């Protein structure tokens, strides 16, 4: 259980940091969320895909331990966009 908490926080912080930098460089707000949904989730599914199982069997094989860090990363992407938006509304032109 401790590893799950550490992994979730780690994914949150990593995606937040990468998303914050992408938002600063590309002057976008929620680009990391779109990037995560379009590239991150399909890459994870492709990596864990097993051809010996049926289509529905592959998706039911995901457990709580697989899904919680992915949700933590998605929340990190959202929080990075919300932080950039708050900084821009606060008058910081650098962001």
mmCIF file with all atom_site columns, C-alpha atoms in Angstrom:
data_model
loop_
_atom_site.group_PDB
_atom_site.id
_atom_site.type_symbol
_atom_site.label_atom_id
_atom_site.label_alt_id
_atom_site.label_comp_id
_atom_site.label_asym_id
_atom_site.label_entity_id
_atom_site.label_seq_id
_atom_site.pdbx_PDB_ins_code
_atom_site.Cartn_x
_atom_site.Cartn_y
_atom_site.Cartn_z
_atom_site.occupancy
_atom_site.B_iso_or_equiv
_atom_site.pdbx_formal_charge
_atom_site.auth_seq_id
_atom_site.auth_comp_id
_atom_site.auth_asym_id
_atom_site.auth_atom_id
_atom_site.pdbx_PDB_model_num
ATOM 1  C CA . UNK A 1 1  ? 0.000   0.000   0.000   1.00 0.00 ? 1  UNK A CA 1
ATOM 2  C CA . UNK A 1 2  ? 2.896   2.350   0.710   1.00 0.00 ? 2  UNK A CA 1
ATOM 3  C CA . UNK A 1 3  ? 4.266   1.784   -2.791  1.00 0.00 ? 3  UNK A CA 1
ATOM 4  C CA . UNK A 1 4  ? 0.888   2.720   -4.280  1.00 0.00 ? 4  UNK A CA 1
ATOM 5  C CA . UNK A 1 5  ? 0.841   6.013   -2.401  1.00 0.00 ? 5  UNK A CA 1
ATOM 6  C CA . UNK A 1 6  ? 4.426   6.806   -3.366  1.00 0.00 ? 6  UNK A CA 1
ATOM 7  C CA . UNK A 1 7  ? 3.795   5.902   -7.027  1.00 0.00 ? 7  UNK A CA 1
ATOM 8  C CA . UNK A 1 8  ? 0.665   8.062   -7.165  1.00 0.00 ? 8  UNK A CA 1
ATOM 9  C CA . UNK A 1 9  ? 2.416   11.079  -5.670  1.00 0.00 ? 9  UNK A CA 1
ATOM 10 C CA . UNK A 1 10 ? 5.429   10.508  -7.936  1.00 0.00 ? 10 UNK A CA 1
ATOM 11 C CA . UNK A 1 11 ? 3.281   10.396  -11.089 1.00 0.00 ? 11 UNK A CA 1
ATOM 12 C CA . UNK A 1 12 ? 1.379   13.483  -9.921  1.00 0.00 ? 12 UNK A CA 1
ATOM 13 C CA . UNK A 1 13 ? 4.587   15.467  -9.373  1.00 0.00 ? 13 UNK A CA 1
ATOM 14 C CA . UNK A 1 14 ? 6.227   14.296  -12.606 1.00 0.00 ? 14 UNK A CA 1
ATOM 15 C CA . UNK A 1 15 ? 3.254   15.119  -14.803 1.00 0.00 ? 15 UNK A CA 1
ATOM 16 C CA . UNK A 1 16 ? 2.695   18.412  -12.962 1.00 0.00 ? 16 UNK A CA 1
ATOM 17 C CA . UNK A 1 17 ? 6.309   19.446  -13.588 1.00 0.00 ? 17 UNK A CA 1
ATOM 18 C CA . UNK A 1 18 ? 6.331   18.406  -17.223 1.00 0.00 ? 18 UNK A CA 1
ATOM 19 C CA . UNK A 1 19 ? 2.928   20.000  -17.791 1.00 0.00 ? 19 UNK A CA 1
ATOM 20 C CA . UNK A 1 20 ? 3.986   23.240  -16.130 1.00 0.00 ? 20 UNK A CA 1
ATOM 21 C CA . UNK A 1 21 ? 7.061   23.492  -18.351 1.00 0.00 ? 21 UNK A CA 1
ATOM 22 C CA . UNK A 1 22 ? 5.034   22.649  -21.478 1.00 0.00 ? 22 UNK A CA 1
ATOM 23 C CA . UNK A 1 23 ? 2.438   25.251  -20.546 1.00 0.00 ? 23 UNK A CA 1
ATOM 24 C CA . UNK A 1 24 ? 5.133   27.885  -20.107 1.00 0.00 ? 24 UNK A CA 1
ATOM 25 C CA . UNK A 1 25 ? 6.913   27.083  -23.348 1.00 0.00 ? 25 UNK A CA 1
ATOM 26 C CA . UNK A 1 26 ? 3.902   26.583  -25.597 1.00 0.00 ? 26 UNK A CA 1
ATOM 27 C CA . UNK A 1 27 ? 1.674   29.244  -23.991 1.00 0.00 ? 27 UNK A CA 1
ATOM 28 C CA . UNK A 1 28 ? -1.176  26.782  -23.665 1.00 0.00 ? 28 UNK A CA 1
ATOM 29 C CA . UNK A 1 29 ? -3.310  25.995  -20.664 1.00 0.00 ? 29 UNK A CA 1
ATOM 30 C CA . UNK A 1 30 ? -4.537  22.431  -20.820 1.00 0.00 ? 30 UNK A CA 1
ATOM 31 C CA . UNK A 1 31 ? -2.268  20.921  -23.491 1.00 0.00 ? 31 UNK A CA 1
ATOM 32 C CA . UNK A 1 32 ? -0.769  18.347  -21.061 1.00 0.00 ? 32 UNK A CA 1
ATOM 33 C CA . UNK A 1 33 ? -4.216  16.861  -20.411 1.00 0.00 ? 33 UNK A CA 1
ATOM 34 C CA . UNK A 1 34 ? -4.814  16.396  -24.128 1.00 0.00 ? 34 UNK A CA 1
ATOM 35 C CA . UNK A 1 35 ? -1.320  14.969  -24.551 1.00 0.00 ? 35 UNK A CA 1
ATOM 36 C CA . UNK A 1 36 ? -1.849  12.543  -21.659 1.00 0.00 ? 36 UNK A CA 1
ATOM 37 C CA . UNK A 1 37 ? -5.197  11.337  -22.967 1.00 0.00 ? 37 UNK A CA 1
ATOM 38 C CA . UNK A 1 38 ? -4.029  10.999  -26.588 1.00 0.00 ? 38 UNK A CA 1
ATOM 39 C CA . UNK A 1 39 ? -0.582  9.487   -25.966 1.00 0.00 ? 39 UNK A CA 1
ATOM 40 C CA . UNK A 1 40 ? -0.146  8.379   -22.340 1.00 0.00 ? 40 UNK A CA 1
ATOM 41 C CA . UNK A 1 41 ? -3.209  6.222   -21.839 1.00 0.00 ? 41 UNK A CA 1
ATOM 42 C CA . UNK A 1 42 ? -3.005  4.401   -25.225 1.00 0.00 ? 42 UNK A CA 1
ATOM 43 C CA . UNK A 1 43 ? 0.722   3.781   -24.676 1.00 0.00 ? 43 UNK A CA 1
ATOM 44 C CA . UNK A 1 44 ? -0.009  2.203   -21.282 1.00 0.00 ? 44 UNK A CA 1
ATOM 45 C CA . UNK A 1 45 ? -2.753  0.017   -22.755 1.00 0.00 ? 45 UNK A CA 1
ATOM 46 C CA . UNK A 1 46 ? -0.502  -1.034  -25.655 1.00 0.00 ? 46 UNK A CA 1
ATOM 47 C CA . UNK A 1 47 ? 2.340   -1.860  -23.262 1.00 0.00 ? 47 UNK A CA 1
ATOM 48 C CA . UNK A 1 48 ? 0.190   -4.137  -21.108 1.00 0.00 ? 48 UNK A CA 1
ATOM 49 C CA . UNK A 1 49 ? -1.771  -5.734  -23.963 1.00 0.00 ? 49 UNK A CA 1
ATOM 50 C CA . UNK A 1 50 ? -1.760  -9.546  -24.064 1.00 0.00 ? 50 UNK A CA 1
ATOM 51 C CA . UNK A 1 51 ? -2.700  -11.182 -27.373 1.00 0.00 ? 51 UNK A CA 1
ATOM 52 C CA . UNK A 1 52 ? -3.681  -14.429 -25.666 1.00 0.00 ? 52 UNK A CA 1
ATOM 53 C CA . UNK A 1 53 ? -6.592  -12.719 -23.892 1.00 0.00 ? 53 UNK A CA 1
ATOM 54 C CA . UNK A 1 54 ? -9.818  -11.515 -25.431 1.00 0.00 ? 54 UNK A CA 1
ATOM 55 C CA . UNK A 1 55 ? -10.508 -7.816  -26.025 1.00 0.00 ? 55 UNK A CA 1
ATOM 56 C CA . UNK A 1 56 ? -12.608 -7.433  -22.897 1.00 0.00 ? 56 UNK A CA 1
ATOM 57 C CA . UNK A 1 57 ? -10.223 -9.653  -20.940 1.00 0.00 ? 57 UNK A CA 1
ATOM 58 C CA . UNK A 1 58 ? -7.408  -7.172  -21.482 1.00 0.00 ? 58 UNK A CA 1
ATOM 59 C CA . UNK A 1 59 ? -9.416  -4.298  -20.024 1.00 0.00 ? 59 UNK A CA 1
ATOM 60 C CA . UNK A 1 60 ? -10.730 -6.248  -17.057 1.00 0.00 ? 60 UNK A CA 1
ATOM 61 C CA . UNK A 1 61 ? -7.153  -7.259  -16.190 1.00 0.00 ? 61 UNK A CA 1
ATOM 62 C CA . UNK A 1 62 ? -6.419  -3.729  -14.938 1.00 0.00 ? 62 UNK A CA 1
ATOM 63 C CA . UNK A 1 63 ? -6.558  -3.525  -11.166 1.00 0.00 ? 63 UNK A CA 1
ATOM 64 C CA . UNK A 1 64 ? -6.870  -0.749  -8.618  1.00 0.00 ? 64 UNK A CA 1
ATOM 65 C CA . UNK A 1 65 ? -3.074  -0.580  -8.419  1.00 0.00 ? 65 UNK A CA 1
ATOM 66 C CA . UNK A 1 66 ? -2.856  0.070   -12.169 1.00 0.00 ? 66 UNK A CA 1
ATOM 67 C CA . UNK A 1 67 ? -5.536  2.734   -12.288 1.00 0.00 ? 67 UNK A CA 1
ATOM 68 C CA . UNK A 1 68 ? -4.769  4.898   -9.225  1.00 0.00 ? 68 UNK A CA 1
ATOM 69 C CA . UNK A 1 69 ? -1.333  6.167   -10.414 1.00 0.00 ? 69 UNK A CA 1
ATOM 70 C CA . UNK A 1 70 ? -2.831  6.928   -13.830 1.00 0.00 ? 70 UNK A CA 1
ATOM 71 C CA . UNK A 1 71 ? -5.552  9.001   -12.179 1.00 0.00 ? 71 UNK A CA 1
ATOM 72 C CA . UNK A 1 72 ? -2.894  10.752  -10.083 1.00 0.00 ? 72 UNK A CA 1
ATOM 73 C CA . UNK A 1 73 ? -1.007  11.656  -13.254 1.00 0.00 ? 73 UNK A CA 1
ATOM 74 C CA . UNK A 1 74 ? -4.186  12.980  -14.878 1.00 0.00 ? 74 UNK A CA 1
ATOM 75 C CA . UNK A 1 75 ? -4.857  15.134  -11.812 1.00 0.00 ? 75 UNK A CA 1
ATOM 76 C CA . UNK A 1 76 ? -1.269  16.423  -12.040 1.00 0.00 ? 76 UNK A CA 1
ATOM 77 C CA . UNK A 1 77 ? -1.853  17.446  -15.657 1.00 0.00 ? 77 UNK A CA 1
ATOM 78 C CA . UNK A 1 78 ? -5.027  19.283  -14.686 1.00 0.00 ? 78 UNK A CA 1
ATOM 79 C CA . UNK A 1 79 ? -3.422  21.048  -11.718 1.00 0.00 ? 79 UNK A CA 1
ATOM 80 C CA . UNK A 1 80 ? -0.532  22.252  -13.891 1.00 0.00 ? 80 UNK A CA 1
ATOM 81 C CA . UNK A 1 81 ? -3.019  23.872  -16.272 1.00 0.00 ? 81 UNK A CA 1
ATOM 82 C CA . UNK A 1 82 ? -4.988  25.393  -13.415 1.00 0.00 ? 82 UNK A CA 1
ATOM 83 C CA . UNK A 1 83 ? -1.787  26.765  -11.875 1.00 0.00 ? 83 UNK A CA 1
ATOM 84 C CA . UNK A 1 84 ? -0.710  28.384  -15.137 1.00 0.00 ? 84 UNK A CA 1
ATOM 85 C CA . UNK A 1 85 ? -4.178  29.888  -15.557 1.00 0.00 ? 85 UNK A CA 1
ATOM 86 C CA . UNK A 1 86 ? -4.114  31.292  -12.006 1.00 0.00 ? 86 UNK A CA 1
ATOM 87 C CA . UNK A 1 87 ? -0.664  32.787  -12.570 1.00 0.00 ? 87 UNK A CA 1
ATOM 88 C CA . UNK A 1 88 ? -1.776  34.425  -15.815 1.00 0.00 ? 88 UNK A CA 1
ATOM 89 C CA . UNK A 1 89 ? -4.864  35.873  -14.156 1.00 0.00 ? 89 UNK A CA 1
ATOM 90 C CA . UNK A 1 90 ? -2.635  37.129  -11.361 1.00 0.00 ? 90 UNK A CA 1
ATOM 91 C CA . UNK A 1 91 ? -0.736  39.258  -13.852 1.00 0.00 ? 91 UNK A CA 1
ATOM 92 C CA . UNK A 1 92 ? 2.410   37.222  -14.353 1.00 0.00 ? 92 UNK A CA 1
ATOM 93 C CA . UNK A 1 93 ? 3.272   37.726  -18.020 1.00 0.00 ? 93 UNK A CA 1
ATOM 94 C CA . UNK A 1 94 ? 6.081   35.193  -17.935 1.00 0.00 ? 94 UNK A CA 1
ATOM 95 C CA . UNK A 1 95 ? 3.524   32.392  -17.848 1.00 0.00 ? 95 UNK A CA 1
#
